[in-house]
Short mmCIF file of C-alpha atoms and ligand atoms in Angstrom, two decimals:
data_model
loop_
_atom_site.label_atom_id
_atom_site.label_comp_id
_atom_site.label_asym_id
_atom_site.label_seq_id
_atom_site.Cartn_x
_atom_site.Cartn_y
_atom_site.Cartn_z
CA MET B 1 292.13 142.43 24.18
CA LYS B 2 292.34 139.85 21.28
CA GLN B 3 295.77 138.21 20.84
CA ARG B 4 297.33 139.96 17.75
CA GLY B 5 300.55 137.99 17.39
CA SER B 6 303.00 139.43 14.95
CA ARG B 7 301.03 139.81 11.70
CA SER B 8 301.72 142.68 9.49
CA ALA B 9 299.60 145.79 9.26
CA ARG B 10 298.83 144.80 5.67
CA THR B 11 297.45 141.50 6.78
CA ALA B 12 295.33 143.18 9.54
CA ALA B 13 293.98 145.81 7.04
CA ALA B 14 293.04 143.30 4.17
CA GLN B 15 291.32 141.21 6.85
CA ALA B 16 289.70 144.07 8.73
CA GLY B 17 286.40 142.86 10.45
CA VAL B 18 286.83 139.33 9.23
CA LYS B 19 286.43 137.47 12.64
CA ALA B 20 283.82 139.90 13.86
CA ASP B 21 280.86 137.56 13.23
CA ARG B 22 281.18 134.77 15.72
CA SER B 23 277.67 133.27 14.80
CA TYR B 24 277.94 132.41 11.09
CA GLY B 25 281.52 133.43 10.09
CA ALA B 26 280.69 136.27 7.64
CA VAL B 27 283.61 137.53 5.83
CA SER B 28 282.30 141.02 5.68
CA ALA B 29 281.72 142.04 9.29
CA PRO B 30 278.07 142.37 9.62
CA MET B 31 276.51 145.93 9.98
CA TYR B 32 274.66 145.86 13.26
CA LEU B 33 271.97 148.38 12.89
CA SER B 34 270.40 147.53 16.30
CA ALA B 35 270.50 150.45 18.90
CA ILE B 36 269.95 148.01 21.80
CA TYR B 37 270.55 144.49 22.65
CA HIS B 38 268.38 142.29 25.00
CA TYR B 39 269.69 140.78 28.15
CA GLU B 40 270.25 136.76 27.94
CA ALA B 41 269.06 136.80 31.56
CA PHE B 42 268.82 139.37 34.53
CA GLY B 43 272.05 140.88 34.89
CA LYS B 44 273.73 139.18 32.22
CA HIS B 45 274.30 140.61 28.68
CA ARG B 46 276.58 139.44 25.74
CA GLY B 47 278.88 142.53 25.86
CA PHE B 48 276.62 144.82 24.32
CA ASP B 49 273.39 146.61 25.75
CA TYR B 50 273.15 150.13 23.99
CA SER B 51 274.82 151.13 20.83
CA ARG B 52 276.21 154.77 21.91
CA ALA B 53 278.20 152.54 24.80
CA ALA B 54 279.47 149.84 22.40
CA ASN B 55 278.25 148.42 18.85
CA PRO B 56 279.75 145.10 17.34
CA THR B 57 280.52 146.83 14.11
CA ARG B 58 282.28 149.64 15.69
CA ALA B 59 284.12 147.19 17.92
CA ALA B 60 285.51 145.43 14.87
CA LEU B 61 286.38 148.86 13.32
CA GLU B 62 288.24 149.97 16.67
CA GLU B 63 290.15 146.63 16.76
CA VAL B 64 291.74 147.03 13.41
CA LEU B 65 292.32 150.93 14.05
CA ALA B 66 294.42 150.05 17.15
CA GLU B 67 296.37 147.26 15.52
CA LEU B 68 297.12 149.70 12.36
CA GLU B 69 298.35 152.53 14.78
CA GLN B 70 300.36 150.11 17.22
CA GLY B 71 298.12 151.22 20.07
CA THR B 72 296.43 149.55 22.91
CA ARG B 73 292.77 150.67 21.92
CA ALA B 74 291.16 152.81 19.29
CA VAL B 75 288.11 154.90 20.23
CA ALA B 76 285.84 155.84 17.21
CA PHE B 77 283.97 159.02 16.77
CA ALA B 78 281.40 160.38 14.36
CA SER B 79 284.05 162.79 12.82
CA GLY B 80 287.71 163.94 13.04
CA MET B 81 286.69 167.05 14.70
CA ALA B 82 284.48 164.87 17.25
CA ALA B 83 287.80 162.99 18.11
CA VAL B 84 289.79 166.08 18.47
CA SER B 85 287.13 167.24 20.84
CA ALA B 86 287.01 163.97 22.80
CA ALA B 87 290.90 164.13 23.14
CA LEU B 88 290.81 167.68 24.62
CA GLY B 89 288.07 166.53 26.88
CA LEU B 90 291.10 165.18 29.04
CA PHE B 91 291.83 168.72 29.83
CA GLY B 92 290.13 171.35 31.85
CA PRO B 93 290.10 175.11 32.68
CA GLY B 94 293.24 176.45 33.45
CA ASP B 95 295.24 173.93 31.40
CA ARG B 96 297.37 175.05 28.65
CA ILE B 97 297.93 173.18 25.17
CA LEU B 98 301.11 173.83 23.02
CA CYS B 99 299.94 173.63 19.46
CA SER B 100 301.62 173.23 16.11
CA ASN B 101 300.96 176.92 14.55
CA ASP B 102 299.60 175.81 11.26
CA LEU B 103 296.91 173.56 12.42
CA TYR B 104 293.89 172.19 10.24
CA GLY B 105 291.51 175.17 10.23
CA GLY B 106 288.82 173.18 11.91
CA THR B 107 290.89 172.44 14.85
CA TYR B 108 292.09 176.04 15.29
CA ARG B 109 288.39 176.95 15.23
CA LEU B 110 287.46 174.30 17.98
CA PHE B 111 290.26 175.50 20.17
CA GLU B 112 289.71 179.17 19.69
CA LYS B 113 285.90 179.50 19.48
CA VAL B 114 284.75 176.74 21.62
CA LEU B 115 287.49 175.44 24.02
CA ARG B 116 289.01 178.95 24.71
CA PRO B 117 285.74 180.24 26.10
CA LEU B 118 285.51 177.19 28.28
CA GLY B 119 288.95 178.25 30.05
CA LEU B 120 291.57 176.08 28.13
CA ALA B 121 294.49 177.92 26.76
CA PHE B 122 296.29 177.51 23.54
CA ASP B 123 299.94 178.46 22.56
CA TYR B 124 300.99 178.21 19.04
CA ILE B 125 304.49 177.54 17.79
CA ASP B 126 306.65 176.05 14.94
CA MET B 127 307.02 172.45 16.30
CA GLY B 128 309.79 171.88 14.03
CA ASP B 129 312.45 172.76 16.88
CA CYS B 130 312.52 170.85 20.03
CA ALA B 131 314.48 173.80 21.86
CA ARG B 132 311.68 176.13 20.84
CA ILE B 133 309.17 173.50 22.37
CA GLU B 134 310.99 173.28 25.65
CA ALA B 135 311.16 177.10 25.83
CA ALA B 136 307.48 177.31 25.20
CA ILE B 137 306.25 175.03 28.02
CA ARG B 138 304.75 177.03 30.89
CA PRO B 139 303.71 175.94 34.38
CA LYS B 140 300.01 175.16 33.28
CA THR B 141 301.00 173.41 30.02
CA LYS B 142 299.59 169.93 30.00
CA ALA B 143 299.88 168.63 26.44
CA LEU B 144 301.35 168.93 22.98
CA PHE B 145 299.15 169.02 20.11
CA ILE B 146 301.16 168.26 16.98
CA GLU B 147 300.07 167.66 13.25
CA THR B 148 303.15 166.51 11.13
CA PRO B 149 303.16 167.19 8.20
CA THR B 150 301.11 170.38 8.89
CA ASN B 151 298.16 171.38 6.85
CA PRO B 152 298.67 172.91 4.30
CA LEU B 153 302.29 173.99 4.41
CA MET B 154 303.71 170.49 5.06
CA LYS B 155 305.87 171.60 7.90
CA ILE B 156 307.55 168.71 9.82
CA ALA B 157 307.59 168.28 13.51
CA ASP B 158 310.28 165.96 15.04
CA LEU B 159 307.98 163.49 16.63
CA ARG B 160 310.47 161.53 18.73
CA GLY B 161 312.04 164.62 20.00
CA ALA B 162 308.95 166.21 21.00
CA ALA B 163 307.44 163.37 22.76
CA GLY B 164 310.76 163.08 24.53
CA VAL B 165 310.59 166.79 25.82
CA ALA B 166 306.92 166.18 26.73
CA ARG B 167 307.77 163.05 28.83
CA ARG B 168 310.43 165.13 30.66
CA HIS B 169 308.01 167.81 31.43
CA GLY B 170 305.19 165.40 32.39
CA LEU B 171 303.01 166.28 29.38
CA LEU B 172 301.04 164.22 27.00
CA THR B 173 301.80 164.12 23.39
CA LEU B 174 298.64 164.11 20.93
CA VAL B 175 299.50 163.83 17.20
CA ASP B 176 296.94 164.47 14.38
CA SER B 177 298.40 162.01 11.89
CA THR B 178 295.52 162.36 9.28
CA PHE B 179 297.94 163.37 6.55
CA MET B 180 299.89 160.23 6.62
CA SER B 181 297.64 157.58 7.71
CA PRO B 182 298.80 154.59 9.82
CA VAL B 183 300.30 153.24 6.67
CA LEU B 184 303.23 155.99 6.57
CA GLN B 185 303.55 157.28 10.07
CA ARG B 186 302.84 155.79 13.52
CA PRO B 187 303.31 158.41 16.23
CA LEU B 188 302.67 156.00 19.14
CA SER B 189 305.69 153.81 18.19
CA LEU B 190 307.57 157.22 18.32
CA GLY B 191 306.73 157.89 21.84
CA ALA B 192 303.42 159.82 21.42
CA ASP B 193 300.30 159.06 23.73
CA LEU B 194 297.43 159.64 21.55
CA VAL B 195 296.75 159.43 17.76
CA ILE B 196 294.02 161.21 16.19
CA GLN B 197 292.91 160.40 12.74
CA SER B 198 290.08 161.94 10.50
CA THR B 199 288.87 158.72 9.18
CA THR B 200 287.04 160.79 6.66
CA LYS B 201 290.33 160.94 4.88
CA PHE B 202 292.71 158.00 3.92
CA LEU B 203 291.09 155.44 6.13
CA GLY B 204 287.54 155.69 4.43
CA GLY B 205 289.28 156.66 1.36
CA HIS B 206 286.18 157.05 -0.93
CA ASN B 207 284.77 160.53 0.16
CA ASP B 208 281.47 158.81 1.26
CA LEU B 209 281.69 159.41 5.11
CA ILE B 210 282.75 161.51 7.90
CA GLY B 211 284.55 159.74 10.89
CA GLY B 212 287.23 160.08 13.33
CA ALA B 213 289.24 158.29 15.92
CA VAL B 214 291.65 158.40 18.82
CA ILE B 215 294.14 155.66 19.32
CA ALA B 216 295.72 155.29 22.83
CA ALA B 217 299.05 154.08 23.65
CA ASP B 218 298.10 152.80 27.15
CA ALA B 219 294.93 151.40 28.66
CA LYS B 220 294.43 154.14 31.29
CA LEU B 221 294.08 156.82 28.68
CA ALA B 222 291.94 154.53 26.69
CA GLU B 223 289.69 154.17 29.53
CA LYS B 224 289.00 157.85 29.95
CA LEU B 225 288.44 158.22 26.07
CA LEU B 226 285.96 155.43 26.17
CA PHE B 227 284.06 157.17 29.05
CA ILE B 228 284.01 160.62 27.04
CA GLN B 229 282.74 158.66 23.98
CA LYS B 230 279.84 157.22 25.86
CA ALA B 231 279.25 160.08 27.98
CA VAL B 232 279.32 162.81 25.19
CA GLY B 233 277.82 160.36 22.57
CA ALA B 234 279.37 161.61 19.24
CA VAL B 235 279.62 158.01 18.09
CA PRO B 236 279.71 156.72 14.24
CA GLY B 237 276.55 154.84 13.20
CA ALA B 238 277.14 151.15 12.18
CA PHE B 239 276.95 152.06 8.38
CA ASP B 240 279.79 154.43 8.74
CA CYS B 241 281.89 151.86 10.54
CA TRP B 242 281.18 149.37 8.09
CA LEU B 243 282.29 151.69 5.00
CA LEU B 244 285.33 152.29 7.03
CA LEU B 245 286.18 148.48 7.59
CA ARG B 246 285.63 148.14 3.80
CA GLY B 247 287.75 151.19 2.94
CA ILE B 248 290.64 150.02 5.32
CA LYS B 249 291.00 146.71 3.33
CA THR B 250 292.40 148.53 0.49
CA LEU B 251 294.43 151.24 2.53
CA HIS B 252 297.91 150.16 1.76
CA VAL B 253 297.55 149.79 -1.99
CA ARG B 254 295.69 153.12 -2.19
CA VAL B 255 298.25 155.04 -0.10
CA ALA B 256 301.23 153.51 -2.11
CA ARG B 257 299.70 154.18 -5.41
CA ALA B 258 298.62 157.87 -4.75
CA GLN B 259 302.16 158.40 -3.26
CA GLU B 260 303.94 157.17 -6.46
CA THR B 261 301.65 159.58 -8.58
CA ALA B 262 302.26 162.21 -6.11
CA GLY B 263 306.00 162.17 -6.40
CA LEU B 264 305.63 162.42 -10.27
CA LEU B 265 303.33 165.45 -10.14
CA ALA B 266 305.38 167.26 -7.48
CA GLN B 267 308.39 167.11 -9.87
CA PHE B 268 306.20 168.37 -12.63
CA LEU B 269 304.99 171.28 -10.65
CA ALA B 270 308.41 172.16 -9.11
CA ALA B 271 309.76 172.48 -12.90
CA HIS B 272 306.69 174.55 -14.02
CA PRO B 273 307.31 178.38 -14.70
CA LEU B 274 303.97 179.52 -13.32
CA VAL B 275 304.59 177.37 -10.00
CA SER B 276 306.89 179.39 -7.60
CA LYS B 277 306.99 177.07 -4.70
CA VAL B 278 306.18 173.29 -3.91
CA PHE B 279 305.54 172.03 -0.33
CA TYR B 280 306.13 168.30 -0.69
CA PRO B 281 308.26 166.36 1.92
CA GLY B 282 309.39 164.02 -1.06
CA LEU B 283 311.12 166.82 -3.05
CA ALA B 284 314.96 167.26 -2.45
CA GLY B 285 314.24 170.93 -1.57
CA HIS B 286 311.97 170.35 1.24
CA PRO B 287 313.92 171.68 4.45
CA ARG B 288 312.90 168.75 6.63
CA ARG B 289 312.83 165.98 4.22
CA GLU B 290 315.49 163.99 6.13
CA LEU B 291 313.73 164.24 9.39
CA HIS B 292 310.30 163.40 7.77
CA LEU B 293 311.68 160.22 6.08
CA ALA B 294 313.34 159.37 9.57
CA GLN B 295 309.87 159.10 11.15
CA ALA B 296 307.66 158.17 8.20
CA ASP B 297 307.78 155.64 5.55
CA GLY B 298 307.07 158.12 2.71
CA PRO B 299 306.10 161.51 1.71
CA GLY B 300 302.41 160.79 1.24
CA SER B 301 300.22 162.14 -1.60
CA ILE B 302 299.38 165.71 -0.66
CA ILE B 303 301.35 168.59 -2.40
CA SER B 304 300.78 172.28 -1.73
CA PHE B 305 302.01 174.79 -4.13
CA GLU B 306 302.06 178.47 -4.68
CA LEU B 307 301.37 180.17 -8.18
CA ARG B 308 303.48 183.08 -9.14
CA SER B 309 300.36 185.43 -8.50
CA ALA B 310 297.14 185.14 -6.63
CA ALA B 311 295.44 186.70 -9.59
CA ALA B 312 296.28 183.43 -11.43
CA VAL B 313 294.50 181.25 -8.96
CA PRO B 314 290.87 181.49 -10.00
CA ALA B 315 291.76 180.97 -13.67
CA PHE B 316 293.95 177.83 -12.71
CA LEU B 317 291.17 176.26 -10.45
CA GLY B 318 288.55 177.12 -13.05
CA ALA B 319 290.48 175.42 -15.74
CA LEU B 320 291.00 172.03 -14.30
CA ARG B 321 288.70 169.31 -15.64
CA THR B 322 289.83 166.03 -14.10
CA ILE B 323 290.92 167.35 -10.50
CA LEU B 324 287.86 168.46 -8.48
CA LEU B 325 287.71 171.66 -6.79
CA ALA B 326 286.65 170.55 -3.18
CA GLU B 327 287.74 170.22 0.41
CA SER B 328 289.07 166.96 1.96
CA LEU B 329 291.74 164.53 0.97
CA GLY B 330 292.83 161.28 1.01
CA GLY B 331 290.19 159.72 -1.27
CA VAL B 332 290.30 157.94 -4.43
CA GLU B 333 289.33 161.10 -6.55
CA SER B 334 292.05 164.01 -6.85
CA LEU B 335 290.80 167.04 -5.12
CA ILE B 336 292.38 170.61 -4.98
CA THR B 337 291.52 173.39 -2.40
CA HIS B 338 292.37 176.85 -1.93
CA PRO B 339 293.33 176.94 1.96
CA SER B 340 293.12 180.54 2.54
CA THR B 341 289.49 180.88 1.57
CA MET B 342 288.24 177.18 1.97
CA THR B 343 289.76 174.85 4.69
CA HIS B 344 291.56 177.54 6.67
CA ALA B 345 289.21 180.65 6.10
CA ASP B 346 288.33 180.80 9.81
CA ILE B 347 292.05 181.65 10.38
CA PRO B 348 292.37 185.44 10.61
CA ALA B 349 294.22 186.71 7.46
CA LYS B 350 296.99 188.10 9.79
CA GLU B 351 297.43 184.80 11.28
CA GLN B 352 297.41 183.11 7.81
CA ALA B 353 300.22 185.57 6.81
CA ALA B 354 302.16 184.96 9.92
CA VAL B 355 302.63 181.29 9.32
CA GLY B 356 303.29 181.73 5.55
CA LEU B 357 299.80 180.67 4.31
CA THR B 358 299.14 182.98 1.21
CA PRO B 359 296.31 183.52 -1.10
CA ARG B 360 298.68 182.16 -3.86
CA LEU B 361 298.88 178.58 -2.24
CA VAL B 362 296.79 175.55 -3.43
CA ARG B 363 296.62 172.04 -2.03
CA LEU B 364 296.29 169.04 -4.29
CA SER B 365 295.32 165.65 -2.78
CA VAL B 366 296.40 163.17 -5.39
CA GLY B 367 294.10 160.25 -5.86
CA LEU B 368 294.01 156.91 -8.06
CA GLU B 369 293.30 158.44 -11.51
CA ASP B 370 295.92 157.90 -14.27
CA ALA B 371 299.16 159.93 -13.50
CA ASP B 372 299.52 161.21 -17.04
CA ASP B 373 295.84 162.22 -17.12
CA LEU B 374 296.26 164.18 -13.93
CA ARG B 375 299.70 166.01 -15.04
CA ARG B 376 297.95 166.86 -18.37
CA ASP B 377 295.05 168.42 -16.42
CA LEU B 378 297.45 170.49 -14.27
CA GLU B 379 299.46 171.39 -17.25
CA ARG B 380 296.33 172.69 -19.22
CA ALA B 381 295.07 174.78 -16.28
CA LEU B 382 298.50 176.21 -15.74
CA GLY B 383 298.83 177.07 -19.36
CA VAL B 384 295.06 178.75 -19.19
CA ALA B 385 296.03 180.58 -16.09
CA ALA B 386 299.46 181.71 -17.42
CA ARG B 387 297.64 183.20 -20.71
CA ASN B 388 295.22 185.00 -18.53
CA ARG B 389 297.98 186.50 -16.57
CA ARG B 390 299.78 187.87 -19.57
CA LYS B 391 296.32 189.40 -20.71
CA LEU B 392 295.74 191.05 -17.33
CA GLY B 393 299.43 192.33 -17.69
C1 PLP F 1 289.76 166.78 7.99
C2 PLP F 1 290.80 167.02 9.13
C3 PLP F 1 290.32 166.88 10.35
C4 PLP F 1 288.85 166.98 10.75
O1 PLP F 1 288.30 165.64 10.30
P1 PLP F 1 286.64 165.82 10.08
O2 PLP F 1 286.48 164.32 9.96
O3 PLP F 1 286.46 166.63 8.77
O4 PLP F 1 285.97 166.01 11.21
C5 PLP F 1 291.09 167.20 11.32
N1 PLP F 1 292.49 167.10 11.19
C6 PLP F 1 293.00 167.10 9.85
C7 PLP F 1 294.41 167.10 9.59
C8 PLP F 1 292.39 166.96 8.78
O5 PLP F 1 292.69 166.87 7.76
#
């Protein structure tokens, strides 16, 4: 492991990949498209032999990801789901995983449709309460799988508290921290064992790649993940690693600006008569705002909100001009989704209702457009939806 000293994460991000080229000193990390590497001599290679096992561009990416998350080692994957799947590869038949109850829809689908048939078992609870976590641990429980804030309802788990409970019971703590990015939340520094990022989102930041990563607090777990990475082979290509290195250079300014705009839009939405509820940990009314701000450096740039009626949703979404109707989040373009029919459609309606996910809910990922343009777009579309609603009676 290279000596990192005490440089700030901002510096690490801005200089992502800078010293990766040892031959010519290229400032932009070279994109190594080679699948293979020839040996210098019999039994002697230069650290790389086959790009599934290791690739220099990927190594540069993994280095900066580990530094940003304050981990020992990052392991990059071809998607966020491949990263989640690799992390779950640490467990086997009979093991139980205790999970947040409003997980990303794709994670829930992986757990229930792929991993449960293979013998893993999943229990879902509200992770906001450590006493409840403690009570839900069963003899075969091996890990906590936490999202905070959750997607899309922005519920907050107590990361320090949960990791403490896990440690007392000999469980691992896995945190999908995609919604915050390492700029705003570093779960390993709060006691978690593994952090998962869908690098498709804030780290990439430009909606031009799919990627994921698992970052480990300790070397032993990292070794196991590296073995899974090599054995299963869900690795990102060099081009995607290069795009990620490039995206990471501007991560801090992107996250800060999007968050600033999100704060303004959340207040605008909270005051709008057609909006019945806003879920954003930056607003005074958020039930766990204090807890969130004690473990994260800001509320982020994702805002979920409910309209007064589900019937108004199609007109509202259809009337937006700047904000794009699309899945995903964390990129330069502002996106809006309808979780119950889009990102979370694979979660049965009954379970959606049980966690409070209604068809009236939309999720906005605030990008880097002008704040006034975004507010006007929301205002106009809400106006269209309100007029429509009166017409419908
Ligand atoms: C998008 C997302 C994932 C899945 O990542 P992909 O890169 O789309 O495979 C997992 N968790 C969260 C919280 C996400 O937002």
